[in-house]
Coordinates of C-alpha atoms and ligand atoms in Angstrom, one line a residue:
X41 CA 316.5 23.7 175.7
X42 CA 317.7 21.7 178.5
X43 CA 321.4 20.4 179.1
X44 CA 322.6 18.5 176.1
X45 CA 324.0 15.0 176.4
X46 CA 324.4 12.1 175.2
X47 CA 320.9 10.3 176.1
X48 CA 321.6 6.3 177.8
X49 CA 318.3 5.6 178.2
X50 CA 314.8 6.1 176.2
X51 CA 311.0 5.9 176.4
X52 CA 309.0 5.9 173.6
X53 CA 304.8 6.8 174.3
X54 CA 302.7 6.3 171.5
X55 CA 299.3 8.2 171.3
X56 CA 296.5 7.1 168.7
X57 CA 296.3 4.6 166.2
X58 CA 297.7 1.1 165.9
X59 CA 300.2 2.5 163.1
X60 CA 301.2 4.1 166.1
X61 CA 302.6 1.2 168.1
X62 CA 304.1 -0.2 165.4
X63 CA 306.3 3.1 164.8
X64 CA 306.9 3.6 168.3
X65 CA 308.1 -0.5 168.4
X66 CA 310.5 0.4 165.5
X67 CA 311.5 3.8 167.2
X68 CA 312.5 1.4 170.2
X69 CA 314.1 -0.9 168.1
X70 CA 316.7 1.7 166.4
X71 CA 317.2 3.2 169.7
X72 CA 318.4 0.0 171.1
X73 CA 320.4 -0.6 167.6
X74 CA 322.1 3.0 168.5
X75 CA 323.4 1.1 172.0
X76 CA 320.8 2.8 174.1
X77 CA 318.2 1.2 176.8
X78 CA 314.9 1.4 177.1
X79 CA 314.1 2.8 180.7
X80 CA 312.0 0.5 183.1
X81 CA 308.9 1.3 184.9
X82 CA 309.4 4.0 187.1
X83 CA 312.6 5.0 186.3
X84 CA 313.6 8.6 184.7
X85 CA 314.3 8.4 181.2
X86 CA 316.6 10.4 179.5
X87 CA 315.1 10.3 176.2
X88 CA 311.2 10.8 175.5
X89 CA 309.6 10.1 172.6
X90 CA 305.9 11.6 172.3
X91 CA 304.6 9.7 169.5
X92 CA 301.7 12.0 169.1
X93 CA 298.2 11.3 167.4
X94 CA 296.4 14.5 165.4
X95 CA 293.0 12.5 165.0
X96 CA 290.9 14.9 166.8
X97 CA 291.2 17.9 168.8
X98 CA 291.8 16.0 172.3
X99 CA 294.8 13.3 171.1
X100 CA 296.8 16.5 169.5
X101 CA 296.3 18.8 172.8
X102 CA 297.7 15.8 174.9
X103 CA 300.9 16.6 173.3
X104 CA 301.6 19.9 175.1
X105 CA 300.3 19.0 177.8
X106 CA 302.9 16.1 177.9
X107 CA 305.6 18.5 177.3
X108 CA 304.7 20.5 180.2
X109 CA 304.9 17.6 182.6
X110 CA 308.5 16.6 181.5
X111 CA 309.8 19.9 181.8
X112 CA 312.2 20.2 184.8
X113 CA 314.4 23.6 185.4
X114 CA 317.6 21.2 186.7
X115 CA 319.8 19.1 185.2
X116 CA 317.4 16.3 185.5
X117 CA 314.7 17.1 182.8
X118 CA 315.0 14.3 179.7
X119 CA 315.5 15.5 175.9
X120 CA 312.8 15.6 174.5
X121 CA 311.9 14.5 170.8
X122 CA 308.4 14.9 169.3
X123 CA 307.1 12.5 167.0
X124 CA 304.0 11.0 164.7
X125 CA 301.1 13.0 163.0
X126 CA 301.1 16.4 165.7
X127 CA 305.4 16.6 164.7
X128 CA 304.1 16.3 160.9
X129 CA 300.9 18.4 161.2
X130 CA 302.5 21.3 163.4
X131 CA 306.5 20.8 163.8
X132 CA 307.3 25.0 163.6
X133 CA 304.6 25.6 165.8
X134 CA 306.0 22.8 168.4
X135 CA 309.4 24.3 168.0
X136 CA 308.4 27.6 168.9
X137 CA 305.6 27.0 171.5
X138 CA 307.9 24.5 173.4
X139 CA 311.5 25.4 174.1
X140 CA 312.0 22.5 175.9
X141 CA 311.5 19.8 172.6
X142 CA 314.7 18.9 170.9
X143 CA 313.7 17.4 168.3
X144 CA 310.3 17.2 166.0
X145 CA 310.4 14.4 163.8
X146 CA 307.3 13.3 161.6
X147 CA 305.9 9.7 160.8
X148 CA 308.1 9.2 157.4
X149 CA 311.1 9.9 158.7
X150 CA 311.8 8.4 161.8
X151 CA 315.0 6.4 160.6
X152 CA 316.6 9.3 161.1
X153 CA 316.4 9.9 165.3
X154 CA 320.1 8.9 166.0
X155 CA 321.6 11.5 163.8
X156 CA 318.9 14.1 165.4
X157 CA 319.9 12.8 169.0
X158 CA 323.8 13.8 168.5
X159 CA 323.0 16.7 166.8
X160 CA 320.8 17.7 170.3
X161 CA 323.1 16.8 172.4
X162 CA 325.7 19.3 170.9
X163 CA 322.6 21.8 171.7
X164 CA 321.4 21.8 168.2
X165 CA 317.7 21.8 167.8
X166 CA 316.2 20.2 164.6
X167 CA 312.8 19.5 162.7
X168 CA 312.2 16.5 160.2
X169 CA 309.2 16.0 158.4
X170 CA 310.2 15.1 155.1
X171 CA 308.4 12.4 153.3
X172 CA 311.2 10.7 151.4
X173 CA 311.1 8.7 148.7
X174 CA 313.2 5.8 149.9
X175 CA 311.5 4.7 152.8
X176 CA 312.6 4.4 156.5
X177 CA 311.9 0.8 156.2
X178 CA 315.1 0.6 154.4
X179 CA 316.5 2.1 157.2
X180 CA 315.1 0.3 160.4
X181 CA 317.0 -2.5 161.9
X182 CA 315.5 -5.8 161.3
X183 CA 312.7 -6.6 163.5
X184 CA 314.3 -8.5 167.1
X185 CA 310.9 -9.0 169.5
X186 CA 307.7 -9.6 169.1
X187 CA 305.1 -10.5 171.6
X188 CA 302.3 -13.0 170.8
X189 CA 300.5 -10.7 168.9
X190 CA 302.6 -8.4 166.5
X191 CA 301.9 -5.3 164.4
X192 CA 302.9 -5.2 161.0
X193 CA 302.3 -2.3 158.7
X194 CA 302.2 -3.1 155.2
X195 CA 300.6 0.2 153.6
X196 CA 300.5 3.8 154.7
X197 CA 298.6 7.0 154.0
X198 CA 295.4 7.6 152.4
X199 CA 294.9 8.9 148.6
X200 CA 290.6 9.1 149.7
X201 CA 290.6 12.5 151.2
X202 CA 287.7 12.0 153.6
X203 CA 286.8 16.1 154.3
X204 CA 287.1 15.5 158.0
X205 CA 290.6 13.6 158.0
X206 CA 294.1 14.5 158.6
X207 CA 295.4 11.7 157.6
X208 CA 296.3 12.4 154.2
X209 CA 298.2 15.5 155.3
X210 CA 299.7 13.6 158.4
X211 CA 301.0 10.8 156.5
X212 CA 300.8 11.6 153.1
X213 CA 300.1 9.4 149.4
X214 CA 299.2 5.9 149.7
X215 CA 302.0 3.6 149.8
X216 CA 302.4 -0.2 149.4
X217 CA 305.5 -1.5 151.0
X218 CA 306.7 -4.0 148.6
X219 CA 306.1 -8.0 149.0
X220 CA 309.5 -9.3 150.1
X221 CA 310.1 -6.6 152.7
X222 CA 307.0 -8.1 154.3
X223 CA 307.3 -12.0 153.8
X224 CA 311.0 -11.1 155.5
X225 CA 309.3 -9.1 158.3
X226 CA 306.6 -11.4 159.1
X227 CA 309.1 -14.3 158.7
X228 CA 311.6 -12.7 161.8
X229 CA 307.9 -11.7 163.6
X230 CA 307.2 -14.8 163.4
X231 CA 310.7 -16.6 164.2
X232 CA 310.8 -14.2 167.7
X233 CA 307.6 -15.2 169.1
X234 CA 304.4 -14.0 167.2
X235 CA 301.7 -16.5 166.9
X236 CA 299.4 -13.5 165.4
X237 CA 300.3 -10.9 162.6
X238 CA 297.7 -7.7 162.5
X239 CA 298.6 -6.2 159.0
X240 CA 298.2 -2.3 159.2
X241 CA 297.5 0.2 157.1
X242 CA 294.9 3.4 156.8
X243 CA 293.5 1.8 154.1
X244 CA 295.3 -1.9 154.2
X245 CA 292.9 -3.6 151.9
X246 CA 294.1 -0.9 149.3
X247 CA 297.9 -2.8 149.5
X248 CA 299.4 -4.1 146.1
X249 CA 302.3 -5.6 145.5
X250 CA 304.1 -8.2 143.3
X251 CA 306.4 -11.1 144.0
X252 CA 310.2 -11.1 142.8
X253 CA 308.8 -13.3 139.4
X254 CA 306.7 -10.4 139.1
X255 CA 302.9 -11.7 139.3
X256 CA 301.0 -8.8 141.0
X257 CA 299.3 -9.3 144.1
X258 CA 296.1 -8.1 145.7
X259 CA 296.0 -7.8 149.7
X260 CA 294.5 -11.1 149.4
X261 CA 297.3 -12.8 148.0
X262 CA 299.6 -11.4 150.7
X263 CA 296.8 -12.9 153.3
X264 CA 297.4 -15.9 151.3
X265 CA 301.4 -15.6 151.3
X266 CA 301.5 -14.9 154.9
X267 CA 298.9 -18.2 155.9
X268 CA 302.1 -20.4 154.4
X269 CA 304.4 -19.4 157.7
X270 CA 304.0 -22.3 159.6
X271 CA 305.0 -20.8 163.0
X272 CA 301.9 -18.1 162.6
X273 CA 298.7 -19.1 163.9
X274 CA 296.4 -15.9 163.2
X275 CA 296.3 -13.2 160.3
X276 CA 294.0 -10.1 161.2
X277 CA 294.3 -6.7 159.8
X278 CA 292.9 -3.2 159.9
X279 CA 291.8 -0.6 158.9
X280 CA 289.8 -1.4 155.7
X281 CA 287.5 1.0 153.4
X282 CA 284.4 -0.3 151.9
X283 CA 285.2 1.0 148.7
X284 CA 288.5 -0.8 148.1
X285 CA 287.0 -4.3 149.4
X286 CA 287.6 -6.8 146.5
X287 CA 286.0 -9.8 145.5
X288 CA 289.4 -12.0 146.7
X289 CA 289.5 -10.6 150.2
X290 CA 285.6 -11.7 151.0
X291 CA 286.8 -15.1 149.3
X292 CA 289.6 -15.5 151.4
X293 CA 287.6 -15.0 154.7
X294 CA 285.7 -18.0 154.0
X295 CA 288.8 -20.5 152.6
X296 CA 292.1 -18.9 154.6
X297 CA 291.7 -20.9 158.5
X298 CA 294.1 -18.6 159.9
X299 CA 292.4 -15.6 158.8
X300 CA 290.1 -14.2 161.6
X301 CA 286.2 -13.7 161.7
X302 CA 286.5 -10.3 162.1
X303 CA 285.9 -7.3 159.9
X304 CA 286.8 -3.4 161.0
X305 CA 284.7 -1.8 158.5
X306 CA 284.1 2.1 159.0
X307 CA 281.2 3.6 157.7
X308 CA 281.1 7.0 159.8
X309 CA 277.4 7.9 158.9
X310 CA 274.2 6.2 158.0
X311 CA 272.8 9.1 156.3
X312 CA 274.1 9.3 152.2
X313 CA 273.5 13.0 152.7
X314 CA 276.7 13.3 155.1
X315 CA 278.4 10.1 153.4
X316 CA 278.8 12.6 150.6
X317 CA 279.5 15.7 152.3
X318 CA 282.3 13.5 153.7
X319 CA 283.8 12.2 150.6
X320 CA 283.2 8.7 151.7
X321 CA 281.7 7.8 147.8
X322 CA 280.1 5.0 149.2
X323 CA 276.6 4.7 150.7
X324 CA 274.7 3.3 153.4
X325 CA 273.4 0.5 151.8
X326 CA 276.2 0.2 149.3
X327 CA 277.7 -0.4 152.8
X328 CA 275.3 -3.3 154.2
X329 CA 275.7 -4.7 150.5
X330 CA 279.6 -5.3 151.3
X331 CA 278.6 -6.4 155.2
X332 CA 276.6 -8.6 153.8
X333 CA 279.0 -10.1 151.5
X334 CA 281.4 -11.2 153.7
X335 CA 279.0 -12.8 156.2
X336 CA 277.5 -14.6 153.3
X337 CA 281.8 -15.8 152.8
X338 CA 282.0 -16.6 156.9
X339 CA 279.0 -16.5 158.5
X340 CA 280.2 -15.5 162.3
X341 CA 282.3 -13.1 161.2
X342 CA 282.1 -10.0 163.9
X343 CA 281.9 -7.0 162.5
X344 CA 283.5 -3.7 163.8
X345 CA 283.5 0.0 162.7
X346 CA 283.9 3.8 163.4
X347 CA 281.2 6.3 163.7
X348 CA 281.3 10.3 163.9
X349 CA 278.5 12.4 165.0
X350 CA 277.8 15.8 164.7
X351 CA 279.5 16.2 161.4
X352 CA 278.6 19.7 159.9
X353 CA 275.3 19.6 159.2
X354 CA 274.2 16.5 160.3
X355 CA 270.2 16.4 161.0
X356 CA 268.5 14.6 163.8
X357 CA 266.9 12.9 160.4
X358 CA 270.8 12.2 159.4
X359 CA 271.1 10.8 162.8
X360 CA 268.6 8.7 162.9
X361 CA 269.7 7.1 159.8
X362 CA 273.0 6.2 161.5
X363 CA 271.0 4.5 164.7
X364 CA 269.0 2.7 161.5
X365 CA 272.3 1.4 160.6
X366 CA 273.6 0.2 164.0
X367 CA 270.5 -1.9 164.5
X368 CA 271.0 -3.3 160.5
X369 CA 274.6 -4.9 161.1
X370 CA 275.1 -5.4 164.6
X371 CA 277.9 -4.5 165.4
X372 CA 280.2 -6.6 167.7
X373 CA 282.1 -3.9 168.7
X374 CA 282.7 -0.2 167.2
X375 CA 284.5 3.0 168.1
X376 CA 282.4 6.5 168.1
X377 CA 284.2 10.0 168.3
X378 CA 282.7 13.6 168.3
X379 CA 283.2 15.2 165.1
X380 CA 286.1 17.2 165.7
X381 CA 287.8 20.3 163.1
X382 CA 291.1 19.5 162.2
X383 CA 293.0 22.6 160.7
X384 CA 293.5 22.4 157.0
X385 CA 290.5 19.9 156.4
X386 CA 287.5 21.1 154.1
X387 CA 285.1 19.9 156.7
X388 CA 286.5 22.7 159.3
X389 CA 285.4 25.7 157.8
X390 CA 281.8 24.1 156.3
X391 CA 278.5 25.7 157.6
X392 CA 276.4 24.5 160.0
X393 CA 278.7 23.0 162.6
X394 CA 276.4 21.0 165.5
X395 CA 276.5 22.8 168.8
X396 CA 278.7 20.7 171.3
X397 CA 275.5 19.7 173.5
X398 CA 273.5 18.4 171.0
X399 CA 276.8 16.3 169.7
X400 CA 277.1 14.6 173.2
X401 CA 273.8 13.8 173.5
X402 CA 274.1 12.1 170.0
X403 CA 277.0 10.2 171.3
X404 CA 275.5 9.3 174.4
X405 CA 272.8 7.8 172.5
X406 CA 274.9 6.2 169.8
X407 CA 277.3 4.5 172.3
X408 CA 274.1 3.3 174.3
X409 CA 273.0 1.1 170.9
X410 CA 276.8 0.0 170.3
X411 CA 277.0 -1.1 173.7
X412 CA 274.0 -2.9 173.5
X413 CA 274.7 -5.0 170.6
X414 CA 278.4 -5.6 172.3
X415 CA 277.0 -7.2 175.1
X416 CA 274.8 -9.0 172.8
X417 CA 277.3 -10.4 170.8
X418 CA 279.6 -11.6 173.4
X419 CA 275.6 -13.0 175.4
X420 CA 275.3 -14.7 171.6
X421 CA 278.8 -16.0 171.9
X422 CA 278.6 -18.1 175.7
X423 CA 278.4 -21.7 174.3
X424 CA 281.0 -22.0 172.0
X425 CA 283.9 -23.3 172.3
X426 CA 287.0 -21.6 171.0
X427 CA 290.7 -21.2 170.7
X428 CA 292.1 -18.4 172.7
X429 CA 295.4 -16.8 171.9
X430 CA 297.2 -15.9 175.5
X431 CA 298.8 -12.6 175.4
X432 CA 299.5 -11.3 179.0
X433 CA 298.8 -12.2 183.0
X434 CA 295.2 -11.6 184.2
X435 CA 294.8 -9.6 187.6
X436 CA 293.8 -12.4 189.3
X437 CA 296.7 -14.8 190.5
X438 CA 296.6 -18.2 187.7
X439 CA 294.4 -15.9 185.4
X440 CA 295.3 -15.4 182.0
X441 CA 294.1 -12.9 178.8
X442 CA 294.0 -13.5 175.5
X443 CA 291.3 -13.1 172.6
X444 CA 288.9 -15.1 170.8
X445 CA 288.5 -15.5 167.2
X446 CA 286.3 -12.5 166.9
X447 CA 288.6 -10.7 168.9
X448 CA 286.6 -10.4 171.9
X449 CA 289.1 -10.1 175.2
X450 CA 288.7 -14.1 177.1
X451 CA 289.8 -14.5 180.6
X452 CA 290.4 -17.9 182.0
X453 CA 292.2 -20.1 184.6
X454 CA 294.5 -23.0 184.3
X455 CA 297.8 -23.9 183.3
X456 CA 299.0 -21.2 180.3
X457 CA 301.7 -19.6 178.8
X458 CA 301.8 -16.3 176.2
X459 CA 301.7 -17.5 172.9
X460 CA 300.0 -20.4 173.8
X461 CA 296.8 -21.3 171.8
X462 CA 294.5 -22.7 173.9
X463 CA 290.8 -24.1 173.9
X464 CA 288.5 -22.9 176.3
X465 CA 284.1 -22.8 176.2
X466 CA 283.4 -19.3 176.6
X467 CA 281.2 -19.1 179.8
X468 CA 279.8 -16.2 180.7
X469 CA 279.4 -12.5 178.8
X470 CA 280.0 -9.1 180.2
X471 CA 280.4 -6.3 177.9
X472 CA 283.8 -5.8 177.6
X473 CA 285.3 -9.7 177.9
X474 CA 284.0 -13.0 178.0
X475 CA 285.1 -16.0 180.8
X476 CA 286.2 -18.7 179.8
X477 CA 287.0 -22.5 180.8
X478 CA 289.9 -23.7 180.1
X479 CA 290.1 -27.4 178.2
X480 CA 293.3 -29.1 177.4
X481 CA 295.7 -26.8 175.2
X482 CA 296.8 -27.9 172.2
X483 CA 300.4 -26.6 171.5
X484 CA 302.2 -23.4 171.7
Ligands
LIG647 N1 286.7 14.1 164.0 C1 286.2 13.0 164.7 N2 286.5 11.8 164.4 C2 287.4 11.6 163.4 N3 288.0 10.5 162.8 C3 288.8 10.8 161.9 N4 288.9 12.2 161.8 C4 288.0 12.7 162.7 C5 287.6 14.0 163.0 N5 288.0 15.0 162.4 C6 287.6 9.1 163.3 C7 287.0 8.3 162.1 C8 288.1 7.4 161.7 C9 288.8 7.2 163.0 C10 290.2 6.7 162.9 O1 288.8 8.4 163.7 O2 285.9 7.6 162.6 O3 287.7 6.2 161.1
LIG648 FE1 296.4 9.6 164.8 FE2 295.7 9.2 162.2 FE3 298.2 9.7 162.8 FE4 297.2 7.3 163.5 S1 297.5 8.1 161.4 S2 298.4 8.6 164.8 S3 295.1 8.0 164.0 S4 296.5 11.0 163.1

């Protein structure tokens, strides 16, 4: 281990999912509670956090390879602690294979970094992957910053077991965080800046809860609770399963305003062969029923999901199937992975795992169709005119990002601000963002 002290400054990176930022946001946020400073860009930290990601293979081997690029044999190197789903998933093995880590601390207990700091800079060493039962929400320091666009988790871990999927492992039972806990966070999101809430969760449509008179509430209702902050312009969330859709949230996507056109809805496979051998207990066209359903409820809604290929014992029949799908829904945008073993998972040790060549080829091909139908949908969307939430600077001097309704990335030119919500007619398609012109804006 390096040379203990007390750390001044920190850097937190966070790997993976979107669940991710949001921990690493809150990470920061205690940090800075503790008295500490987040470094700036370029300068030497002397705390790093490695918010890790155990997804797949590649996002869990970044970790060590991390470690190995902080290491320093002087008096310079930072502490380092190790957090998120690789901490959870392989904290001994971290400790052991890495000297220079100080600290391993998994996604459910976070809250307690300061009292792991001290305890490293006496020289002490220390793991944490407990999954308590009161939360580190109760912990966290109230919420202080928030871009335009915030991150809000309001359920964690997975009860569905999906046989390729560490999640359940990573970060453990479902969980609801209860009603009032959100309204307050959303409420202080909202107060510091946000104009756009994205509620989280591995399976966020799955979230329950009940207000303090006690009526329970659906994930709808919380959609519904949140559209009443007048300061909040946009409600999106993610990531939803097809099995825990409900009648209410389909509803809502036509009635709620600030509820977005867009749907992240993962369906992995096309084939109900490999839907089963995946646990998924939905089916292809049980699937395109739900799709369908929601367009019928908001008819421009885009529709996003997640794809694997080469899961063990996938056909070029099974394949095929999927490609079927694709060109079904038409997708506006989707994200596509290699099949991957994770350790632990029933789907690593199945028979019949696809040879590494023959799953790239299948990704090449799959990605060629999603592309495709990306570029299509933003060709589809040139003509409309839209509101554009501005989030950052473009490159270009007087440009500016932001996103469309259906979450497509829109760059324009003109007279902006972030957080503004601004009209523009979208003008011209590439694949990965849309241009567009810039009308008169209508309020901040
Ligand atoms: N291999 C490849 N992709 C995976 N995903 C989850 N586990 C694996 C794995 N073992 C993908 C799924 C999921 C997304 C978050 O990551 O598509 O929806
Ligand atoms: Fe990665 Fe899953 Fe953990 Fe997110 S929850 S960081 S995707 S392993």
């Amino acid at each position: 281990m390096p040379h203990p002290r007390n750390p001044q400054t920190f850097r937190v990176k966070s790997f993976g999912c979107q669940m991710n930022v949001y921990d690493g946001e809150r990470m920061g946020e205690l940090l800075a509670a503790q008295g500490m400073r987040a470094a700036s860009e370029g300068e030497d930290a002397d705390l790093v956090v490695l918010n890790t990601c155990h997804i797949r293979e590649r996002a869990s081997e970044k970790v060590y390879s991390d470690i190995g690029r902080l290491r320093r044999d002087d008096d310079t190197a930072p502490m380092i602690a190790v957090a998120g789903c690789v901490a959870q998933a392989e904290g001994e093995e971290i400790m052991t294979r890495a000297p220079s880590v100080s600290m391993v601390v998994g996604p459910q207990a976070y809250h307690r970094l300061p009292g792991m700091i001290e305890e490293a800079a006496r020289g002490r060493r220390s793991t944490d992957t407990d999954m308590p039962a009161n939360t580190k929400f109760e912990a966290l320091p109230e919420r202080r910053r928030a871009g335009a666009s915030a991150f809000l988790t309001v359920q964690e871990g997975c009860d569905k077991f999906c046989t390729y999927c560490v999640v359940p492992y990573t970060r453990g039972a479902e969980i609801s965080r209860p009603f009032s806990d959100l309204l307050r966070e959303a409420e202080k999101l909202a107060e510091n800046g946000a104009r756009e809430i994205t509620l989280l969760g591995q399976n966020v449509n799955a979230w329950t809860g009940a207000t303090s008179s006690g009526r329970s509430l659906g994930f709808d209702d919380l959609i519904r609770e949140l559209d009443k902050l007048p300061k909040l312009k946009r409600i999106r969330y993610t990531t939803s399963h097809p099995n825990d859709v409900t009648e209410g949230l389909i509803r809502a996507h036509g009635e709620v305003e600030k509820l977005m056109p867009f749907l992240h809805l993962p369906v992995q496979s096309g084939s109900d062969r490999v839907l089963k051998a995946m646990n998924r207990s939905h089916t292809a066209d049980s699937y395109l029923r739900v799709i369908e359903r929601f367009r019928e409820a908001r008819p421009d809604i885009a529709i996003s999901g997640d794809f694997i290929v080469g899961f063990p014992g996938e056909t070029d029949a099974d394949f095929e199937d999927t490609l079927r799908l694709i060109d079904t829904v038409g997708y506006a945008q989707a994200f596509s992975f290699k099949y991957s073993p994770r350790p632990g998972t029933p789907a690593a040790t199945m028979e019949r795992q696809v040879p590494r060549e023959l799953m790239d080829e299948r990704l090449q091909r799959l990605q060629a169709a999603l592309n495709r139908d990306q570029l299509a949908f933003n060709q589809a969307s040139v003509g409309r005119r839209c509101e554009v939430l501005v989030e950052r600077r473009g490159k270009k001097p007087g440009q500016w990002l932001g996103k469309s309704p259906w979450l497509q990335s829109v760059f324009f030119e003109g007279e902006a601000a972030i957080g503004d919500m601004v009209s523009v007619d979208l003008a011209e398609a590439g694949a990965n963002s849309v241009r567009g012109l810039l009308l008169e804006p209508v309020g901040a």
